[in-house]
């Protein structure tokens, strides 16, 4: 609703179109996987880039749409462009780091995920991705420290934003990875109670 409201106020707001694009990818991921959401995401990102070719957020949103549909090379290109355009584009860092991590390129994934955490410490997914990357690099002590930091950051985030399901689910994942099953299950129960 906020992005649409922004467009009502300014129909040439590239950032609003970039935000709508990202929202459509999340809708695809978390709803029923309707491919029209991805098509709309690409259209919104393209419209943002037509208005503002240097809109890093639009590059990230377009990359996200490619990423989710298995077009890894296209996604990486867009994430790299986003980071080149704006060194503080945290979501581009997180998504590129996560993608490189999944491909086994742990060495290059690590600094991207560290940067994502430094830029946006309240977004817990970056900790979860970095934890896994560090484990693959046999840096278990650092991985555990990152997981603990992520759990603490999630608790802090949820104290002020109670409906942040992404933080809640990444916190549960980190707790489970550390073998804290009872705590992880409690967080999942809370998530289900909040949003059945």
PDB file of C-alpha atoms in Angstrom:
ATOM      1  CA  UNK A   1       0.000   0.000   0.000  1.00  0.00           C
ATOM      2  CA  UNK A   2       2.812   2.479   0.772  1.00  0.00           C
ATOM      3  CA  UNK A   3       4.404   2.037  -2.644  1.00  0.00           C
ATOM      4  CA  UNK A   4       1.074   2.534  -4.409  1.00  0.00           C
ATOM      5  CA  UNK A   5       0.411   5.602  -2.274  1.00  0.00           C
ATOM      6  CA  UNK A   6       3.836   6.985  -3.225  1.00  0.00           C
ATOM      7  CA  UNK A   7       2.970   6.469  -6.893  1.00  0.00           C
ATOM      8  CA  UNK A   8      -0.337   8.284  -6.426  1.00  0.00           C
ATOM      9  CA  UNK A   9       1.664  11.250  -5.139  1.00  0.00           C
ATOM     10  CA  UNK A  10       4.412  10.926  -7.777  1.00  0.00           C
ATOM     11  CA  UNK A  11       3.824   8.623 -10.735  1.00  0.00           C
ATOM     12  CA  UNK A  12       7.506   8.961 -11.714  1.00  0.00           C
ATOM     13  CA  UNK A  13       8.929   7.647  -8.429  1.00  0.00           C
ATOM     14  CA  UNK A  14      11.455   4.981  -9.467  1.00  0.00           C
ATOM     15  CA  UNK A  15      12.006   3.834  -5.871  1.00  0.00           C
ATOM     16  CA  UNK A  16       8.299   3.089  -5.458  1.00  0.00           C
ATOM     17  CA  UNK A  17       8.322   0.921  -8.585  1.00  0.00           C
ATOM     18  CA  UNK A  18      11.468  -0.834  -7.311  1.00  0.00           C
ATOM     19  CA  UNK A  19       9.733  -1.475  -3.991  1.00  0.00           C
ATOM     20  CA  UNK A  20       6.643  -2.816  -5.745  1.00  0.00           C
ATOM     21  CA  UNK A  21       8.882  -5.154  -7.753  1.00  0.00           C
ATOM     22  CA  UNK A  22      10.452  -6.570  -4.600  1.00  0.00           C
ATOM     23  CA  UNK A  23       7.031  -6.903  -2.958  1.00  0.00           C
ATOM     24  CA  UNK A  24       5.750  -8.924  -5.937  1.00  0.00           C
ATOM     25  CA  UNK A  25       8.683 -11.352  -5.636  1.00  0.00           C
ATOM     26  CA  UNK A  26       7.896 -11.814  -1.934  1.00  0.00           C
ATOM     27  CA  UNK A  27       4.258 -12.370  -2.859  1.00  0.00           C
ATOM     28  CA  UNK A  28       5.325 -15.065  -5.330  1.00  0.00           C
ATOM     29  CA  UNK A  29       7.511 -16.694  -2.677  1.00  0.00           C
ATOM     30  CA  UNK A  30       5.099 -16.571   0.238  1.00  0.00           C
ATOM     31  CA  UNK A  31       1.721 -16.940  -1.420  1.00  0.00           C
ATOM     32  CA  UNK A  32       0.819 -19.478  -4.075  1.00  0.00           C
ATOM     33  CA  UNK A  33       3.729 -19.159  -6.511  1.00  0.00           C
ATOM     34  CA  UNK A  34       1.594 -17.514  -9.175  1.00  0.00           C
ATOM     35  CA  UNK A  35       4.035 -16.683 -12.024  1.00  0.00           C
ATOM     36  CA  UNK A  36       2.168 -13.462 -12.815  1.00  0.00           C
ATOM     37  CA  UNK A  37       3.716 -12.007  -9.640  1.00  0.00           C
ATOM     38  CA  UNK A  38       7.186 -12.519 -11.162  1.00  0.00           C
ATOM     39  CA  UNK A  39       6.079 -10.991 -14.468  1.00  0.00           C
ATOM     40  CA  UNK A  40       4.715  -7.977 -12.596  1.00  0.00           C
ATOM     41  CA  UNK A  41       7.933  -7.719 -10.568  1.00  0.00           C
ATOM     42  CA  UNK A  42       9.997  -7.570 -13.754  1.00  0.00           C
ATOM     43  CA  UNK A  43       7.645  -4.993 -15.271  1.00  0.00           C
ATOM     44  CA  UNK A  44       7.836  -2.767 -12.181  1.00  0.00           C
ATOM     45  CA  UNK A  45      11.642  -3.047 -12.071  1.00  0.00           C
ATOM     46  CA  UNK A  46      11.886  -2.249 -15.787  1.00  0.00           C
ATOM     47  CA  UNK A  47       9.662   0.791 -15.318  1.00  0.00           C
ATOM     48  CA  UNK A  48      11.847   2.012 -12.433  1.00  0.00           C
ATOM     49  CA  UNK A  49      14.994   1.578 -14.545  1.00  0.00           C
ATOM     50  CA  UNK A  50      13.406   3.385 -17.477  1.00  0.00           C
ATOM     51  CA  UNK A  51      12.814   6.365 -15.191  1.00  0.00           C
ATOM     52  CA  UNK A  52      16.099   6.115 -13.288  1.00  0.00           C
ATOM     53  CA  UNK A  53      18.757   3.892 -14.921  1.00  0.00           C
ATOM     54  CA  UNK A  54      20.973   4.192 -11.824  1.00  0.00           C
ATOM     55  CA  UNK A  55      18.319   2.953  -9.387  1.00  0.00           C
ATOM     56  CA  UNK A  56      20.219   0.309  -7.404  1.00  0.00           C
ATOM     57  CA  UNK A  57      17.071  -0.943  -5.662  1.00  0.00           C
ATOM     58  CA  UNK A  58      15.442  -1.663  -9.030  1.00  0.00           C
ATOM     59  CA  UNK A  59      18.506  -3.669 -10.086  1.00  0.00           C
ATOM     60  CA  UNK A  60      18.280  -5.681  -6.872  1.00  0.00           C
ATOM     61  CA  UNK A  61      14.537  -6.280  -7.326  1.00  0.00           C
ATOM     62  CA  UNK A  62      15.061  -7.418 -10.899  1.00  0.00           C
ATOM     63  CA  UNK A  63      17.873  -9.698  -9.749  1.00  0.00           C
ATOM     64  CA  UNK A  64      15.603 -11.107  -7.047  1.00  0.00           C
ATOM     65  CA  UNK A  65      12.976 -11.973  -9.667  1.00  0.00           C
ATOM     66  CA  UNK A  66      15.630 -13.738 -11.755  1.00  0.00           C
ATOM     67  CA  UNK A  67      17.090 -15.451  -8.683  1.00  0.00           C
ATOM     68  CA  UNK A  68      13.790 -16.957  -7.562  1.00  0.00           C
ATOM     69  CA  UNK A  69      13.084 -18.364 -11.019  1.00  0.00           C
ATOM     70  CA  UNK A  70      16.470 -20.066 -11.354  1.00  0.00           C
ATOM     71  CA  UNK A  71      18.251 -17.539 -13.566  1.00  0.00           C
ATOM     72  CA  UNK A  72      21.332 -17.282 -11.352  1.00  0.00           C
ATOM     73  CA  UNK A  73      23.668 -15.644 -13.892  1.00  0.00           C
ATOM     74  CA  UNK A  74      21.117 -12.898 -14.641  1.00  0.00           C
ATOM     75  CA  UNK A  75      20.500 -12.414 -10.916  1.00  0.00           C
ATOM     76  CA  UNK A  76      24.216 -12.084 -10.150  1.00  0.00           C
ATOM     77  CA  UNK A  77      24.645  -9.535 -12.929  1.00  0.00           C
ATOM     78  CA  UNK A  78      21.835  -7.383 -11.508  1.00  0.00           C
ATOM     79  CA  UNK A  79      23.079  -7.679  -7.906  1.00  0.00           C
ATOM     80  CA  UNK A  80      26.592  -6.660  -8.954  1.00  0.00           C
ATOM     81  CA  UNK A  81      25.215  -3.692 -10.871  1.00  0.00           C
ATOM     82  CA  UNK A  82      23.165  -2.665  -7.829  1.00  0.00           C
ATOM     83  CA  UNK A  83      26.232  -2.784  -5.577  1.00  0.00           C
ATOM     84  CA  UNK A  84      28.301  -0.833  -8.112  1.00  0.00           C
ATOM     85  CA  UNK A  85      25.593   1.834  -8.256  1.00  0.00           C
ATOM     86  CA  UNK A  86      25.209   2.018  -4.486  1.00  0.00           C
ATOM     87  CA  UNK A  87      27.757   0.502  -2.107  1.00  0.00           C
ATOM     88  CA  UNK A  88      25.104   0.711   0.648  1.00  0.00           C
ATOM     89  CA  UNK A  89      22.477  -1.366  -1.196  1.00  0.00           C
ATOM     90  CA  UNK A  90      22.264  -3.938   1.606  1.00  0.00           C
ATOM     91  CA  UNK A  91      19.721  -6.289  -0.017  1.00  0.00           C
ATOM     92  CA  UNK A  92      21.892  -6.679  -3.107  1.00  0.00           C
ATOM     93  CA  UNK A  93      24.802  -7.656  -0.840  1.00  0.00           C
ATOM     94  CA  UNK A  94      22.670 -10.168   1.037  1.00  0.00           C
ATOM     95  CA  UNK A  95      21.156 -11.794  -2.039  1.00  0.00           C
ATOM     96  CA  UNK A  96      24.429 -11.984  -3.954  1.00  0.00           C
ATOM     97  CA  UNK A  97      26.170 -13.408  -0.887  1.00  0.00           C
ATOM     98  CA  UNK A  98      23.430 -15.996  -0.402  1.00  0.00           C
ATOM     99  CA  UNK A  99      23.531 -16.989  -4.070  1.00  0.00           C
ATOM    100  CA  UNK A 100      27.319 -17.322  -4.107  1.00  0.00           C
ATOM    101  CA  UNK A 101      27.115 -19.348  -0.900  1.00  0.00           C
ATOM    102  CA  UNK A 102      24.638 -21.761  -2.461  1.00  0.00           C
ATOM    103  CA  UNK A 103      26.996 -22.154  -5.412  1.00  0.00           C
ATOM    104  CA  UNK A 104      29.884 -23.022  -3.087  1.00  0.00           C
ATOM    105  CA  UNK A 105      31.751 -19.755  -3.574  1.00  0.00           C
ATOM    106  CA  UNK A 106      32.105 -19.224   0.174  1.00  0.00           C
ATOM    107  CA  UNK A 107      35.174 -17.006  -0.003  1.00  0.00           C
ATOM    108  CA  UNK A 108      33.377 -14.337  -2.024  1.00  0.00           C
ATOM    109  CA  UNK A 109      30.047 -14.795  -0.234  1.00  0.00           C
ATOM    110  CA  UNK A 110      31.513 -14.005   3.197  1.00  0.00           C
ATOM    111  CA  UNK A 111      32.371 -10.286   2.785  1.00  0.00           C
ATOM    112  CA  UNK A 112      29.071  -9.624   1.005  1.00  0.00           C
ATOM    113  CA  UNK A 113      27.068 -11.088   3.867  1.00  0.00           C
ATOM    114  CA  UNK A 114      29.223  -9.320   6.452  1.00  0.00           C
ATOM    115  CA  UNK A 115      28.547  -6.048   4.642  1.00  0.00           C
ATOM    116  CA  UNK A 116      24.798  -6.769   4.537  1.00  0.00           C
ATOM    117  CA  UNK A 117      24.821  -7.258   8.318  1.00  0.00           C
ATOM    118  CA  UNK A 118      26.844  -4.087   8.858  1.00  0.00           C
ATOM    119  CA  UNK A 119      24.397  -2.105   6.713  1.00  0.00           C
ATOM    120  CA  UNK A 120      21.178  -3.590   8.128  1.00  0.00           C
ATOM    121  CA  UNK A 121      21.757  -5.480  11.384  1.00  0.00           C
ATOM    122  CA  UNK A 122      18.001  -5.830  11.967  1.00  0.00           C
ATOM    123  CA  UNK A 123      17.541  -8.089   8.916  1.00  0.00           C
ATOM    124  CA  UNK A 124      18.192 -11.541  10.316  1.00  0.00           C
ATOM    125  CA  UNK A 125      18.428 -13.564   7.096  1.00  0.00           C
ATOM    126  CA  UNK A 126      21.943 -12.272   6.486  1.00  0.00           C
ATOM    127  CA  UNK A 127      23.141 -13.849   9.746  1.00  0.00           C
ATOM    128  CA  UNK A 128      21.587 -17.171   8.795  1.00  0.00           C
ATOM    129  CA  UNK A 129      23.263 -17.166   5.378  1.00  0.00           C
ATOM    130  CA  UNK A 130      26.623 -16.115   6.846  1.00  0.00           C
ATOM    131  CA  UNK A 131      26.422 -18.826   9.519  1.00  0.00           C
ATOM    132  CA  UNK A 132      26.151 -21.497   6.826  1.00  0.00           C
ATOM    133  CA  UNK A 133      28.951 -19.996   4.721  1.00  0.00           C
ATOM    134  CA  UNK A 134      31.321 -19.834   7.706  1.00  0.00           C
ATOM    135  CA  UNK A 135      30.605 -23.462   8.571  1.00  0.00           C
ATOM    136  CA  UNK A 136      31.606 -24.470   5.041  1.00  0.00           C
ATOM    137  CA  UNK A 137      34.852 -22.548   5.530  1.00  0.00           C
ATOM    138  CA  UNK A 138      35.523 -24.541   8.748  1.00  0.00           C
ATOM    139  CA  UNK A 139      35.180 -21.359  10.811  1.00  0.00           C
ATOM    140  CA  UNK A 140      32.819 -22.909  13.350  1.00  0.00           C
ATOM    141  CA  UNK A 141      33.581 -20.560  16.267  1.00  0.00           C
ATOM    142  CA  UNK A 142      32.847 -17.501  14.095  1.00  0.00           C
ATOM    143  CA  UNK A 143      29.720 -19.193  12.739  1.00  0.00           C
ATOM    144  CA  UNK A 144      28.379 -19.757  16.247  1.00  0.00           C
ATOM    145  CA  UNK A 145      29.161 -16.132  17.166  1.00  0.00           C
ATOM    146  CA  UNK A 146      27.264 -14.916  14.085  1.00  0.00           C
ATOM    147  CA  UNK A 147      24.303 -17.159  14.932  1.00  0.00           C
ATOM    148  CA  UNK A 148      24.225 -15.776  18.492  1.00  0.00           C
ATOM    149  CA  UNK A 149      24.397 -12.217  17.153  1.00  0.00           C
ATOM    150  CA  UNK A 150      21.545 -13.000  14.759  1.00  0.00           C
ATOM    151  CA  UNK A 151      19.391 -14.435  17.547  1.00  0.00           C
ATOM    152  CA  UNK A 152      20.025 -11.346  19.697  1.00  0.00           C
ATOM    153  CA  UNK A 153      19.281  -9.036  16.760  1.00  0.00           C
ATOM    154  CA  UNK A 154      16.057 -10.948  16.064  1.00  0.00           C
ATOM    155  CA  UNK A 155      14.890 -10.629  19.677  1.00  0.00           C
ATOM    156  CA  UNK A 156      15.583  -6.900  19.551  1.00  0.00           C
ATOM    157  CA  UNK A 157      13.774  -6.547  16.220  1.00  0.00           C
ATOM    158  CA  UNK A 158      10.736  -8.518  17.391  1.00  0.00           C
ATOM    159  CA  UNK A 159      10.474  -6.416  20.548  1.00  0.00           C
ATOM    160  CA  UNK A 160       9.668  -3.423  18.342  1.00  0.00           C
ATOM    161  CA  UNK A 161       8.163  -5.077  15.227  1.00  0.00           C
ATOM    162  CA  UNK A 162       6.019  -7.961  16.496  1.00  0.00           C
ATOM    163  CA  UNK A 163       4.753  -9.056  13.058  1.00  0.00           C
ATOM    164  CA  UNK A 164       8.175  -9.539  11.419  1.00  0.00           C
ATOM    165  CA  UNK A 165       7.743 -13.170  10.444  1.00  0.00           C
ATOM    166  CA  UNK A 166      10.971 -13.271   8.432  1.00  0.00           C
ATOM    167  CA  UNK A 167      12.997 -12.345  11.527  1.00  0.00           C
ATOM    168  CA  UNK A 168      11.084 -14.876  13.597  1.00  0.00           C
ATOM    169  CA  UNK A 169      11.672 -17.702  11.117  1.00  0.00           C
ATOM    170  CA  UNK A 170      15.378 -16.946  10.647  1.00  0.00           C
ATOM    171  CA  UNK A 171      15.754 -16.809  14.435  1.00  0.00           C
ATOM    172  CA  UNK A 172      14.112 -20.236  14.705  1.00  0.00           C
ATOM    173  CA  UNK A 173      16.450 -21.523  12.019  1.00  0.00           C
ATOM    174  CA  UNK A 174      19.524 -20.188  13.841  1.00  0.00           C
ATOM    175  CA  UNK A 175      18.348 -21.670  17.136  1.00  0.00           C
ATOM    176  CA  UNK A 176      17.842 -25.043  15.450  1.00  0.00           C
ATOM    177  CA  UNK A 177      21.267 -24.878  13.800  1.00  0.00           C
ATOM    178  CA  UNK A 178      22.803 -24.371  17.250  1.00  0.00           C
ATOM    179  CA  UNK A 179      20.938 -27.418  18.564  1.00  0.00           C
ATOM    180  CA  UNK A 180      18.530 -25.362  20.688  1.00  0.00           C
ATOM    181  CA  UNK A 181      15.491 -27.314  19.532  1.00  0.00           C
ATOM    182  CA  UNK A 182      13.085 -26.408  22.347  1.00  0.00           C
ATOM    183  CA  UNK A 183      13.670 -22.670  21.816  1.00  0.00           C
ATOM    184  CA  UNK A 184      13.373 -23.072  18.044  1.00  0.00           C
ATOM    185  CA  UNK A 185      10.059 -24.905  18.388  1.00  0.00           C
ATOM    186  CA  UNK A 186       8.751 -22.198  20.734  1.00  0.00           C
ATOM    187  CA  UNK A 187       9.568 -19.508  18.156  1.00  0.00           C
ATOM    188  CA  UNK A 188       7.850 -21.534  15.402  1.00  0.00           C
ATOM    189  CA  UNK A 189       4.786 -21.987  17.628  1.00  0.00           C
ATOM    190  CA  UNK A 190       4.709 -18.225  18.167  1.00  0.00           C
ATOM    191  CA  UNK A 191       4.951 -17.688  14.405  1.00  0.00           C
ATOM    192  CA  UNK A 192       2.053 -20.057  13.756  1.00  0.00           C
ATOM    193  CA  UNK A 193      -0.034 -18.488  16.524  1.00  0.00           C
ATOM    194  CA  UNK A 194       0.584 -15.011  15.081  1.00  0.00           C
ATOM    195  CA  UNK A 195      -0.090 -15.978  11.471  1.00  0.00           C
ATOM    196  CA  UNK A 196      -1.847 -19.369  11.222  1.00  0.00           C
TER     197      UNK A 196
END
